Coordinates of C-alpha atoms and ligand atoms in Angstrom, one line a residue:
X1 CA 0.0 0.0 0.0
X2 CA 1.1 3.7 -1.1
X3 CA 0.2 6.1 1.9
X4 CA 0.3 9.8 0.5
X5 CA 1.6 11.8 3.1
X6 CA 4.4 14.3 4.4
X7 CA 7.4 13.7 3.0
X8 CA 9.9 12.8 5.8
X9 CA 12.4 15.7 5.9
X10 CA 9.4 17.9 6.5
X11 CA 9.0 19.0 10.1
X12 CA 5.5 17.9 10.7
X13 CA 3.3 18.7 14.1
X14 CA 1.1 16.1 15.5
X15 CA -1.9 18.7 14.6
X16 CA -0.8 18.3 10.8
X17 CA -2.6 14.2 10.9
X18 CA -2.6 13.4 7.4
X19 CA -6.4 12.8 6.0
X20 CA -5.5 12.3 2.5
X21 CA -6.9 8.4 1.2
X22 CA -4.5 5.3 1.3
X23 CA -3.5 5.0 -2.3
X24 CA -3.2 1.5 -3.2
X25 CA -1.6 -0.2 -7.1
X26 CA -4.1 -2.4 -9.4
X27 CA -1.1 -5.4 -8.6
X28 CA -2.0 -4.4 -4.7
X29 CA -5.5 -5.0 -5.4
X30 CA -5.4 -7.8 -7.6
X31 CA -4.1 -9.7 -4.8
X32 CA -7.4 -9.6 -2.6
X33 CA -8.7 -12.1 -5.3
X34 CA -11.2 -14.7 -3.1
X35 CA -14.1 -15.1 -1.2
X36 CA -12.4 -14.4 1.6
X37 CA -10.6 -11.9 0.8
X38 CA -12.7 -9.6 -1.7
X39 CA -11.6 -6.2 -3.2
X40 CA -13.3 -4.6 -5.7
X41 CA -11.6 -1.7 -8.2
X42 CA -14.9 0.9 -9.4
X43 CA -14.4 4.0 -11.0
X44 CA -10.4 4.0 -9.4
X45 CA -12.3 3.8 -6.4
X46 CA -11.1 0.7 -3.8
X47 CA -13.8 -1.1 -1.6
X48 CA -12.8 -4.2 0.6
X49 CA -16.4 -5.9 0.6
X50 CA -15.5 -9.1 2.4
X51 CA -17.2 -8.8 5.0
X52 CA -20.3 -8.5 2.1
X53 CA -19.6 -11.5 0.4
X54 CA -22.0 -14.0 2.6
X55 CA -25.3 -11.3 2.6
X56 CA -24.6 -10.2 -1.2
X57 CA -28.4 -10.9 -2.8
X58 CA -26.6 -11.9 -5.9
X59 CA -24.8 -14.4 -4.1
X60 CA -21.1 -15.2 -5.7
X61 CA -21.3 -12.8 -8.8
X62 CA -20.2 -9.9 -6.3
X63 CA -16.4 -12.1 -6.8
X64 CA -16.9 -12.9 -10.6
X65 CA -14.1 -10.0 -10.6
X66 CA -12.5 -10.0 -7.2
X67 CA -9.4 -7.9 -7.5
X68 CA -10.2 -5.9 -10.4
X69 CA -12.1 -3.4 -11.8
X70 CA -15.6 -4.3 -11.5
X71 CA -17.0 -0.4 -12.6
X72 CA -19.1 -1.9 -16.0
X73 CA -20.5 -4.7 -13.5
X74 CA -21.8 -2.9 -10.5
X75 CA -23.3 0.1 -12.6
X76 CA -25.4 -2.2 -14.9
X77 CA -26.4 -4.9 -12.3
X78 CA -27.7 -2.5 -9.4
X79 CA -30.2 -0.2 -8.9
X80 CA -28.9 3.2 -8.3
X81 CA -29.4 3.6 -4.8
X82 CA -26.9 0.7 -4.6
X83 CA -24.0 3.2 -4.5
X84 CA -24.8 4.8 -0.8
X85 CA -24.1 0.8 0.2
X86 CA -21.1 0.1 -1.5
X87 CA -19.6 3.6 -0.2
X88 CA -19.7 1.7 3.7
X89 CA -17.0 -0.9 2.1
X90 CA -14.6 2.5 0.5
X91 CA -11.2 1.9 1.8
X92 CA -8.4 4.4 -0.7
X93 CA -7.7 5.3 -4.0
X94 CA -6.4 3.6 -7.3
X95 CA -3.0 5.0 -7.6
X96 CA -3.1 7.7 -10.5
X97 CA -0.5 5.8 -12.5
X98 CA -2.6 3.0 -12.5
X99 CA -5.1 4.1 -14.1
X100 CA -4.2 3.0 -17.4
X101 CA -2.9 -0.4 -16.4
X102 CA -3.9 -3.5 -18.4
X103 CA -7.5 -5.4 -17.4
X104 CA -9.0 -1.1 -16.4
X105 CA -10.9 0.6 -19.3
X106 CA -12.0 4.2 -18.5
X107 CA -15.6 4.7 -20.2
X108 CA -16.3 9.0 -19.6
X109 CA -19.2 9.4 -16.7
X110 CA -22.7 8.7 -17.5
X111 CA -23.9 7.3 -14.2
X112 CA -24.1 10.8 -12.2
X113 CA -27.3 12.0 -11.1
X114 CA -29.3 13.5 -14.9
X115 CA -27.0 11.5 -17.1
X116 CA -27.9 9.1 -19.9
X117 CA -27.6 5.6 -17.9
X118 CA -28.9 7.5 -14.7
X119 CA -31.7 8.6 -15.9
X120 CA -32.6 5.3 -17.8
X121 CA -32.2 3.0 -14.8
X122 CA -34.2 5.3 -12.9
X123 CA -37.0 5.0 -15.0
X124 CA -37.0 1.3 -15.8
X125 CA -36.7 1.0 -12.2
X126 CA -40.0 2.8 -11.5
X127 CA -41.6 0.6 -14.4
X128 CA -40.8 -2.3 -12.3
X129 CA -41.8 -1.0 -9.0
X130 CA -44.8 0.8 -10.5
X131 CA -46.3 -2.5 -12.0
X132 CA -45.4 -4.7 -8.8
X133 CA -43.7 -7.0 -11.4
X134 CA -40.3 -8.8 -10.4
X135 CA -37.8 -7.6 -12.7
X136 CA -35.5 -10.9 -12.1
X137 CA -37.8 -13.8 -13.3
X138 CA -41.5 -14.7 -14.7
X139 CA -44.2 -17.3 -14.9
X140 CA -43.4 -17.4 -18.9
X141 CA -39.5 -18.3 -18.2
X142 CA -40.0 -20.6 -15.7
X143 CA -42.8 -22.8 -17.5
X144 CA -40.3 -22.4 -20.7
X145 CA -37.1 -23.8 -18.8
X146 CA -39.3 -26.3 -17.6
X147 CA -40.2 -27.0 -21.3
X148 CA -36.7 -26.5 -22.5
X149 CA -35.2 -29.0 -20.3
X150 CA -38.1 -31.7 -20.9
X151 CA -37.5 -31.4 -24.6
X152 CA -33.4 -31.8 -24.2
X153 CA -33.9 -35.2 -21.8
X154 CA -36.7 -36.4 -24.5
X155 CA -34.7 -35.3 -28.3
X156 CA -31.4 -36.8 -26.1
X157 CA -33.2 -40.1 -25.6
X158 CA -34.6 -40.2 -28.9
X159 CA -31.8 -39.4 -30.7
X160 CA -29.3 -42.4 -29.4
X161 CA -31.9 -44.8 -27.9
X162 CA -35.0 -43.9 -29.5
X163 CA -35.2 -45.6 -33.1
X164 CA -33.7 -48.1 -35.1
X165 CA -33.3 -45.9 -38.3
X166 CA -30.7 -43.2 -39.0
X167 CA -32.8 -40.9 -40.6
X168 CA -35.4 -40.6 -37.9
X169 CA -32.4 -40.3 -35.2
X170 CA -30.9 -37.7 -37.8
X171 CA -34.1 -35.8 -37.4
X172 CA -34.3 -36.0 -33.5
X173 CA -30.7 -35.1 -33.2
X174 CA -31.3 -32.3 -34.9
X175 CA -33.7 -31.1 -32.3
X176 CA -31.3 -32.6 -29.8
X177 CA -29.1 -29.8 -31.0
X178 CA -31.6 -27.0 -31.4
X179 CA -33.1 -27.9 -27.7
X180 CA -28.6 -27.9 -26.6
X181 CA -29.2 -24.3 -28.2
X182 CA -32.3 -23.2 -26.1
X183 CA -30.8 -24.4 -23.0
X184 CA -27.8 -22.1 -23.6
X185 CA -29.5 -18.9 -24.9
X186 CA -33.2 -19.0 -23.0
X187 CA -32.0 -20.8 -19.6
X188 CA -28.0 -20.4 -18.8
X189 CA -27.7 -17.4 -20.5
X190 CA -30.1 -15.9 -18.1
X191 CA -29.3 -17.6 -14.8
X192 CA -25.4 -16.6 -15.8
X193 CA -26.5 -13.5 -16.0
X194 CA -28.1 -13.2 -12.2
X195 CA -32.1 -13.1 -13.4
X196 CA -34.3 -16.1 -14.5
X197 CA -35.2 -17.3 -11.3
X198 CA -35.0 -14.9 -7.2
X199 CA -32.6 -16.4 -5.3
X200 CA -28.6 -16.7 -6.3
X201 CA -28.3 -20.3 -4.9
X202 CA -31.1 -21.7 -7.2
X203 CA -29.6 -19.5 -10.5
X204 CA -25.9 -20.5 -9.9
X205 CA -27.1 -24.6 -9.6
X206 CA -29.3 -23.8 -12.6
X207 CA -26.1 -22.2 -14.4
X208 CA -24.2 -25.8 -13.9
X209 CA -26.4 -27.4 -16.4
X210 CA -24.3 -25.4 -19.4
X211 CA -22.1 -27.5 -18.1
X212 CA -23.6 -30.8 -18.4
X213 CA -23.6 -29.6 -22.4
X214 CA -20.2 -29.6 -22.1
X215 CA -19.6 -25.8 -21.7
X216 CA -17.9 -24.5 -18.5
X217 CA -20.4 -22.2 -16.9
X218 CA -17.0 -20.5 -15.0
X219 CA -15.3 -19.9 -18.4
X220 CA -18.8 -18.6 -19.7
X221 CA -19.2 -16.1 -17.0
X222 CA -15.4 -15.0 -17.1
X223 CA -15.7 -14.8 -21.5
X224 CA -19.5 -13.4 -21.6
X225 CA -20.5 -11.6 -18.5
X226 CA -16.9 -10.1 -17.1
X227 CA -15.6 -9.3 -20.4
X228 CA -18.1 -9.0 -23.2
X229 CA -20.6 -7.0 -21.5
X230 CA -18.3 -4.8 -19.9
X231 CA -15.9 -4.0 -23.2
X232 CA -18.4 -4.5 -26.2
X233 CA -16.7 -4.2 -29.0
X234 CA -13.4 -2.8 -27.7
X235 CA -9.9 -4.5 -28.6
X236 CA -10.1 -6.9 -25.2
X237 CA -13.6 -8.1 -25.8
X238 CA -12.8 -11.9 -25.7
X239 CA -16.0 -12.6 -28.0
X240 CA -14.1 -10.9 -30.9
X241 CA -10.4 -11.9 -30.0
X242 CA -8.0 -12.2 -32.5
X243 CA -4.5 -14.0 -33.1
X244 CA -2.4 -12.6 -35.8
X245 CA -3.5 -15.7 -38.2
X246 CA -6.7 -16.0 -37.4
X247 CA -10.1 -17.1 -39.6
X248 CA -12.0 -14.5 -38.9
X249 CA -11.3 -10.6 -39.3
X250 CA -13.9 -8.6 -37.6
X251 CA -12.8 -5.2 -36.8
X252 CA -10.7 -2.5 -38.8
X253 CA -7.7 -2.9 -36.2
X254 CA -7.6 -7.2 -36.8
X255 CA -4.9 -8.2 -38.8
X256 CA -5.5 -8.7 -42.3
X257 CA -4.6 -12.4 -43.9
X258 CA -5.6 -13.1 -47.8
X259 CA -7.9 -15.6 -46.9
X260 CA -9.6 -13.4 -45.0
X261 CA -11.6 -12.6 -48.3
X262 CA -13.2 -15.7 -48.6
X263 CA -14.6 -15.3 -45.1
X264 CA -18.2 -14.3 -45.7
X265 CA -18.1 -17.8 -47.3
X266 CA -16.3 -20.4 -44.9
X267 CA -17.7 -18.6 -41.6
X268 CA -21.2 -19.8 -42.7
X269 CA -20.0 -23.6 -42.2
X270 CA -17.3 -23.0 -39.6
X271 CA -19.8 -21.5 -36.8
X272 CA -21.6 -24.7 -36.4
X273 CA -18.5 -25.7 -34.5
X274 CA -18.5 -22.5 -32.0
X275 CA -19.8 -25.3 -29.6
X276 CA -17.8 -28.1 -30.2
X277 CA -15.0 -25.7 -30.3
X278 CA -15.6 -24.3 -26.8
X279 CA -16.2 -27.6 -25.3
X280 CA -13.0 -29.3 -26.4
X281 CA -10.2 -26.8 -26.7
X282 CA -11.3 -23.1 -25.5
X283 CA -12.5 -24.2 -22.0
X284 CA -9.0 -25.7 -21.7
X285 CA -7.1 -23.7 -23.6
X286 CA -8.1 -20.5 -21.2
X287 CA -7.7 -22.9 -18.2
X288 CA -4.2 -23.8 -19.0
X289 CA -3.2 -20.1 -20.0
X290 CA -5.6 -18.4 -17.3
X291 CA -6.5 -15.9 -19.6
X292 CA -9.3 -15.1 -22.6
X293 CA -7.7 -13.3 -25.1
X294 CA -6.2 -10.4 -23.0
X295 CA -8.9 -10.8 -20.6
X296 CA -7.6 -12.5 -17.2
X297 CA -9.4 -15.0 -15.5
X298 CA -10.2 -14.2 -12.0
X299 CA -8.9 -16.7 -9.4
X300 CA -10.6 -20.0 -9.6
X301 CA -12.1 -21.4 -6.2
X302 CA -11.7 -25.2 -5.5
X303 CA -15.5 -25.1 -5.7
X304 CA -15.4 -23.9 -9.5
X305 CA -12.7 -26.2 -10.3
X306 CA -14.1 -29.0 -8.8
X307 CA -17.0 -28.3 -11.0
X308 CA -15.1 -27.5 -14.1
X309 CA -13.6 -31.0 -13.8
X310 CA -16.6 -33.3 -12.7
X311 CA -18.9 -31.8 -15.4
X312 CA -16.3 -32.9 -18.0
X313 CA -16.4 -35.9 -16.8
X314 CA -20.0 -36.5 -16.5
X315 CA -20.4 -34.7 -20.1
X316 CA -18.3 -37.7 -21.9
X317 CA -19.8 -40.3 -19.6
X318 CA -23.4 -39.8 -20.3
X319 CA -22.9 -37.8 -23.9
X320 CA -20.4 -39.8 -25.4
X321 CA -19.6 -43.3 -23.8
X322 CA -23.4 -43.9 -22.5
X323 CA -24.6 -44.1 -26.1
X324 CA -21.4 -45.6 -27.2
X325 CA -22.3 -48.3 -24.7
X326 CA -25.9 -48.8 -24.2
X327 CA -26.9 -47.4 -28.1
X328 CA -27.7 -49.9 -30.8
X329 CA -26.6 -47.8 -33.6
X330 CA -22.6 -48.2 -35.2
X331 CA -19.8 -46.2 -34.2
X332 CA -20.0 -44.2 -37.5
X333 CA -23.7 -43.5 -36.9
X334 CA -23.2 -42.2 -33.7
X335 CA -20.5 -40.2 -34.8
X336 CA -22.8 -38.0 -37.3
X337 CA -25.9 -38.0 -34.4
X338 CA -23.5 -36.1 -32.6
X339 CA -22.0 -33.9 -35.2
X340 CA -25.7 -32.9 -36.5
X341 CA -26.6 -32.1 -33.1
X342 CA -23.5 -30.0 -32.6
X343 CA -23.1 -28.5 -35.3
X344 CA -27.0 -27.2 -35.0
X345 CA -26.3 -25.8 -31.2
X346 CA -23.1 -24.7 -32.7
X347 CA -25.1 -22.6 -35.6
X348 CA -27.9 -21.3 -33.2
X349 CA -25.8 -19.7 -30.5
X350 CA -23.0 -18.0 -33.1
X351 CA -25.9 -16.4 -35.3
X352 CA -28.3 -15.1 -32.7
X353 CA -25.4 -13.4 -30.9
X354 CA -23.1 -12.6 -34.3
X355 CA -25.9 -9.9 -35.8
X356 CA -25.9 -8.2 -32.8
X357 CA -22.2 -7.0 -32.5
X358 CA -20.3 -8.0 -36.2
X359 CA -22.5 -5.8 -38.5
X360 CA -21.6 -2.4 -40.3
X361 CA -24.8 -0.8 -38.5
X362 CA -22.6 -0.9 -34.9
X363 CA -19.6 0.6 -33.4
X364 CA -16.2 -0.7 -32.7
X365 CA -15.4 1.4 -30.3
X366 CA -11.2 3.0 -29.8
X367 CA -9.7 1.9 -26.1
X368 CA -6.3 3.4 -27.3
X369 CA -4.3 4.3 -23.6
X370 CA -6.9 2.2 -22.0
X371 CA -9.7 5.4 -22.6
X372 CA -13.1 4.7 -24.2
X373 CA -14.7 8.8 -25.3
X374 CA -18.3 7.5 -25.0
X375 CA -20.4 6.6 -21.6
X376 CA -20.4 3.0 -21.0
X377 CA -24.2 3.0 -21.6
X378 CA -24.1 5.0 -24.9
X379 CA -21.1 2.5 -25.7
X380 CA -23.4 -0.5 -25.1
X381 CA -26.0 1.4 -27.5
X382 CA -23.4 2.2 -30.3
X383 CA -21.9 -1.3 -30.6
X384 CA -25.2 -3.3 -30.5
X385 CA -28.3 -3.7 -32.4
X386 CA -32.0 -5.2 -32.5
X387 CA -33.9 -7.2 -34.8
X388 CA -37.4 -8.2 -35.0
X389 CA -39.2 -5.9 -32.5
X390 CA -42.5 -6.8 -31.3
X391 CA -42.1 -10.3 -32.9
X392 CA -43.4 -12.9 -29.5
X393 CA -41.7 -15.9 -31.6
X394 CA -37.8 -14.2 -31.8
X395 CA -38.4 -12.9 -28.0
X396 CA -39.0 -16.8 -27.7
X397 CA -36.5 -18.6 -29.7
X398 CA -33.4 -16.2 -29.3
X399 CA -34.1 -15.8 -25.6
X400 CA -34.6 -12.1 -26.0
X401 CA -31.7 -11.4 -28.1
X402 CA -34.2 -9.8 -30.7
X403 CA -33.3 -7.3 -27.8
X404 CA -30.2 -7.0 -27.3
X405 CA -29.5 -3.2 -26.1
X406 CA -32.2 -3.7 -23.6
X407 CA -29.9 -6.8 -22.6
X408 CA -26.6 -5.4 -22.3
X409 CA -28.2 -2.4 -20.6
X410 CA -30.2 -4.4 -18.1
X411 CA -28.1 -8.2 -17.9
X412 CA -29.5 -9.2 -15.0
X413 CA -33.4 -8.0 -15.9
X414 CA -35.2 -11.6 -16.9
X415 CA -35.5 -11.8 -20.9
X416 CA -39.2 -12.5 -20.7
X417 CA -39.3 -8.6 -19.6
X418 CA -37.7 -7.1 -22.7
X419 CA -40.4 -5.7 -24.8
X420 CA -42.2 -4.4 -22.3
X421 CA -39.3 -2.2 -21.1
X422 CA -37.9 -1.3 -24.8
X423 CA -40.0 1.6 -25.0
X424 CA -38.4 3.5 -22.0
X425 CA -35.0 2.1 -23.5
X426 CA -35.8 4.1 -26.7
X427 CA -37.7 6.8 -25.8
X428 CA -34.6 7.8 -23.4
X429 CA -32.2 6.9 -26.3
X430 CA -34.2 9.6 -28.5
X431 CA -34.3 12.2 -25.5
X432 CA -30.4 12.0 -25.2
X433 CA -29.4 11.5 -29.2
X434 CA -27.7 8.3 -28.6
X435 CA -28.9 6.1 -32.1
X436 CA -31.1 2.9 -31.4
X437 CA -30.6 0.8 -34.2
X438 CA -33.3 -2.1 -35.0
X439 CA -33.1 -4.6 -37.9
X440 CA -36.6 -5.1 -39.1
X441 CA -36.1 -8.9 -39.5
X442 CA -33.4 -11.8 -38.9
X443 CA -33.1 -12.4 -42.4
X444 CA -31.6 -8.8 -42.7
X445 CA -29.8 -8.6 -39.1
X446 CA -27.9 -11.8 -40.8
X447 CA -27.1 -10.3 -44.5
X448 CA -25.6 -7.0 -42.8
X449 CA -23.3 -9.6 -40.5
X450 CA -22.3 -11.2 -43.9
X451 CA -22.1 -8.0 -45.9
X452 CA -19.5 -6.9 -42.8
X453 CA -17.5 -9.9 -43.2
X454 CA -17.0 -9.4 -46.3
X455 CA -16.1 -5.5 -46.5
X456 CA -13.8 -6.9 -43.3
X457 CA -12.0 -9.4 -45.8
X458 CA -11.9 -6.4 -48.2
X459 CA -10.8 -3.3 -46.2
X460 CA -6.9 -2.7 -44.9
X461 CA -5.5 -2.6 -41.5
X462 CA -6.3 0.5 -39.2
X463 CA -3.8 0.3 -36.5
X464 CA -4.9 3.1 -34.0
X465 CA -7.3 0.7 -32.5
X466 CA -5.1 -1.7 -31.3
X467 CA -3.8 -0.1 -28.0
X468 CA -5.8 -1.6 -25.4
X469 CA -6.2 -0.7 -21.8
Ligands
HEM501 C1 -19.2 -6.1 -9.0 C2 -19.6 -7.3 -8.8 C3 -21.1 -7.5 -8.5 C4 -22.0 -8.2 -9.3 C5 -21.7 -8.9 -10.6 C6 -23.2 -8.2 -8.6 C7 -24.4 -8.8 -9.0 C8 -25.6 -8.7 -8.4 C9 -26.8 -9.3 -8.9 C10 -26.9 -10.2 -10.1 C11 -27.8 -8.9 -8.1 C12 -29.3 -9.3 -8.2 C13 -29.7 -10.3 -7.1 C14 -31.2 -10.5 -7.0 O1 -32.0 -9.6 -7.2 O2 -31.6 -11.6 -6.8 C15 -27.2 -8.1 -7.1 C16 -28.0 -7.5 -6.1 C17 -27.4 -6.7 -5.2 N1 -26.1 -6.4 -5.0 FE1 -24.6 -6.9 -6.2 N2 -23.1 -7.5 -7.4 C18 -21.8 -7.1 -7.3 C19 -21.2 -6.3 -6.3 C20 -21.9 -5.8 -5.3 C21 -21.4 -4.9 -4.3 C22 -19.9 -4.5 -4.2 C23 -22.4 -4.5 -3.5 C24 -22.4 -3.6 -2.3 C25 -21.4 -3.4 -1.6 C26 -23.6 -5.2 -4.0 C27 -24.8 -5.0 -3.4 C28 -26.0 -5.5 -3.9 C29 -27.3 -5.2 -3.4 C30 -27.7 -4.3 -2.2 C31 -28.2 -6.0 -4.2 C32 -29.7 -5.9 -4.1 C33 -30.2 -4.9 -5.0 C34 -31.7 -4.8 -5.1 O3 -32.3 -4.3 -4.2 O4 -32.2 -5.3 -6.2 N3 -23.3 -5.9 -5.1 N4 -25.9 -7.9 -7.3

């Protein structure tokens, strides 16, 4: 710990107490990285919240980030009054010269009282409280897990056990994969997110089941809700990491590769294994490196490794060496079942959430010296977009990703709950001239992700964007 104060050659009086804050280095902080030992970094303010931990309402999310910054997190998953709390748990000051350090991204204010995301929260808050309705779950998503789950058992069953002929286990397998694909955007991506059901305990058990698809629900979390949500569409988002020879180029400061031309073509085929992909090397790439792209993982708690590790396990046993067992169909047989139903999971989950980030309608926002010039909230706004609003059967089958603003604006609001609180999302968007942008269909959402690709494998290198905080 840095404490400011006189320097020592100066002849100080006891009456001269020094009441300037301890002053403490992100390294210093990052070391308070547990359960039982929690600091938070928000807004270059430090809060030690151990003592927290055990009463925290959204149970172990409050040391998803333990030891870093955690500004993006607490802003969009509280209710503004949340602040006068976490003030009781202040204990310094980021040091000034580590404010640009890697893993901190400085969005300008817009959380002050009559700014853009204040004044939004404020009145989605009142919608809530206004209409008695629980902003965390509904009838509708709890009676749709419920199906969800009930239709993955039964398509699972059918698929390897059900019927003698290929074709008809071809057809169930690929509801086997499109049921893998509800589970991960309607149920997981919910409960991940701290909404779908009240309490933390039920949402965090409910979150395991990703990993009984074979995804680690800790790896999701670390990729989707620490970094994604909190640096849309910056260089460090792990959703749109690069390596210098990579498939895909996204952004304007990716390197370029000549194949990259072709990849409005290959992509189409190549995201039906985002899944397969995940399950079998990113989990354990990122475990064996501790880090997402230049995201780095928080510190893993025997509990979460225990889990990581027993769900992989149990994955192969029932997924792969039950049917391989117990199944009357061949080796090779099985070996497409499981590659239809992959590859359709795979397919679901990269399209519904490519359109709402890789098109030439959003943002890619510049993070050079670790500085974003744009609110968080406008950020979230600039780098994301809509389709199909108003449609009950996209709400449905892309677990509210037809809304996606309203979702990266409100993560932990239950998806059920979008439409109705779009409205206020765009008539507040209007009011402070930050541009909502809405596809009117799917069908278009995904041609302007292609047409991007392809002006991507087109266009030459922009390098400014590359410094990342
Ligand atoms: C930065 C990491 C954190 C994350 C991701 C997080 C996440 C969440 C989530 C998901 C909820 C909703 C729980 C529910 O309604 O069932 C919640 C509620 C809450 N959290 Fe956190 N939390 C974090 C840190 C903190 C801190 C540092 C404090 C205070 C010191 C805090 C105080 C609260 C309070 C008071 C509520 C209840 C708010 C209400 O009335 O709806 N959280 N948090």
């Amino acid at each position: 710990m840095r404490r400011r104060g006189p320097d020592c050659h100066e002849d100080v009086s006891a009456a001269q107490v020094d009441t300037s804050p301890n002053t403490f280095t992100a390294d210093e902080v990052a070391k308070h990285n547990s359960p039982s030992d929690c600091w938070l970094l928000i807004h270059g303010k430090v809060y030690d919240v151990t003592k927290w931990v055990p009463h925290h309402p959204g149970g172990s999310m409050i040391f998803v980030r333990a030891g870093g910054d955690c500004s993006q997190l607490f802003d969009s998953y509280h209710p503004v009054t949340t602040r006068l709390l976490l003030e009781k748990f202040y204990i310094g000051e980021l040091d000034k010269a580590d404010r640009c350090s890697p893993g901190i991204v400085e969005y300008e204010s817009d959380t002050q009282e009559g700014e853009f995301y204040d004044v939004l929260k404020r009145r989605v808050e009142k919608f809530f409280r206004g209409n008695e309705i629980n902003p965390r779950t509904s009838l509708d998503w709890r009676l749709k897990s419920v199906l969800i789950l009930v239709s993955f058992a039964a398509s699972f069953y059918a698929t390897f056990f059900g019927f003698q002929s290929f074709a008809a286990s071809a057809v169930c397998a690929c509801w086997l994969g499109v049921s893998m694909g509800q589970v991960g955007i309607s149920i997981v991506h919910d409960v991940n997110h701290g909404s779908g059901l009240s309490t933390a305990t039920s949402r965090y058990l409910l979150g395991a089941i990703v990993d009984l698809i074979g995804v680690s629900s800790f790896m999701w979390r670390q990729q989707h809700v620490v970094g994604h949500h909190a640096y849309t569409n910056l260089a460090c988002d792990p959703d749109i990491r690069v390596s210098e020879h990579d498939v895909r180029r996204v952004a304007p400061h990716h390197p370029k590769q000549p194949y990259h031309a072709y990849q409005h073509v290959y992509l189409a085929a190549l995201y039906g294994l985002l899944k397969v992909k995940s399950v079998l090397v990113d989990d354990f790439a990122a475990w064996a490196r501790g880090s997402i792209g230049q995201l780095r993982l928080s510190r893993i708690t025997p509990g979460e490794a225990a889990m990581f590790w027993s769900c992989k396990v149990l994955y192969v046993a029932y997924y792969i060496a039950l049917p391989a067992v117990c199944s009357h169909h061949s080796w090779r047989a099985l070996a497409a079942l499981w590659l239809i139903a992959e590859l359709i999971a795979g397919w679901m989950l990269a399209f519904l959430f490519q359109v709402a980030h890789i098109t030439g309608e959003v943002e890619f926002l510049d993070s050079a010296g670790g500085k974003v010039q744009r609110g968080w909230a406008a950020g979230q706004v600039a780098t994301t977009a809509d389709f199909s609003h108003g449609s009950w059967l996209w709400t449905q089958f892309s677990g509210g990703l037809n809304y996606q603003v309203v979702h990266h604006l409100f993560p932990n609001i239950c998806h059920t709950h979008y439409p109705a609180i779009a409205p206020i999302v765009i008539d507040t968007c209007r009011e402070f001239d930050v541009p909502y942008k809405i596809f009117p269909n799917f069908r278009s959402a995904l041609c302007a992700h292609f047409a991007h690709l392809k002006e991507m494998g087109a266009t030459q290198l922009i390098p400014s964007f590359a410094t990342v905080g």
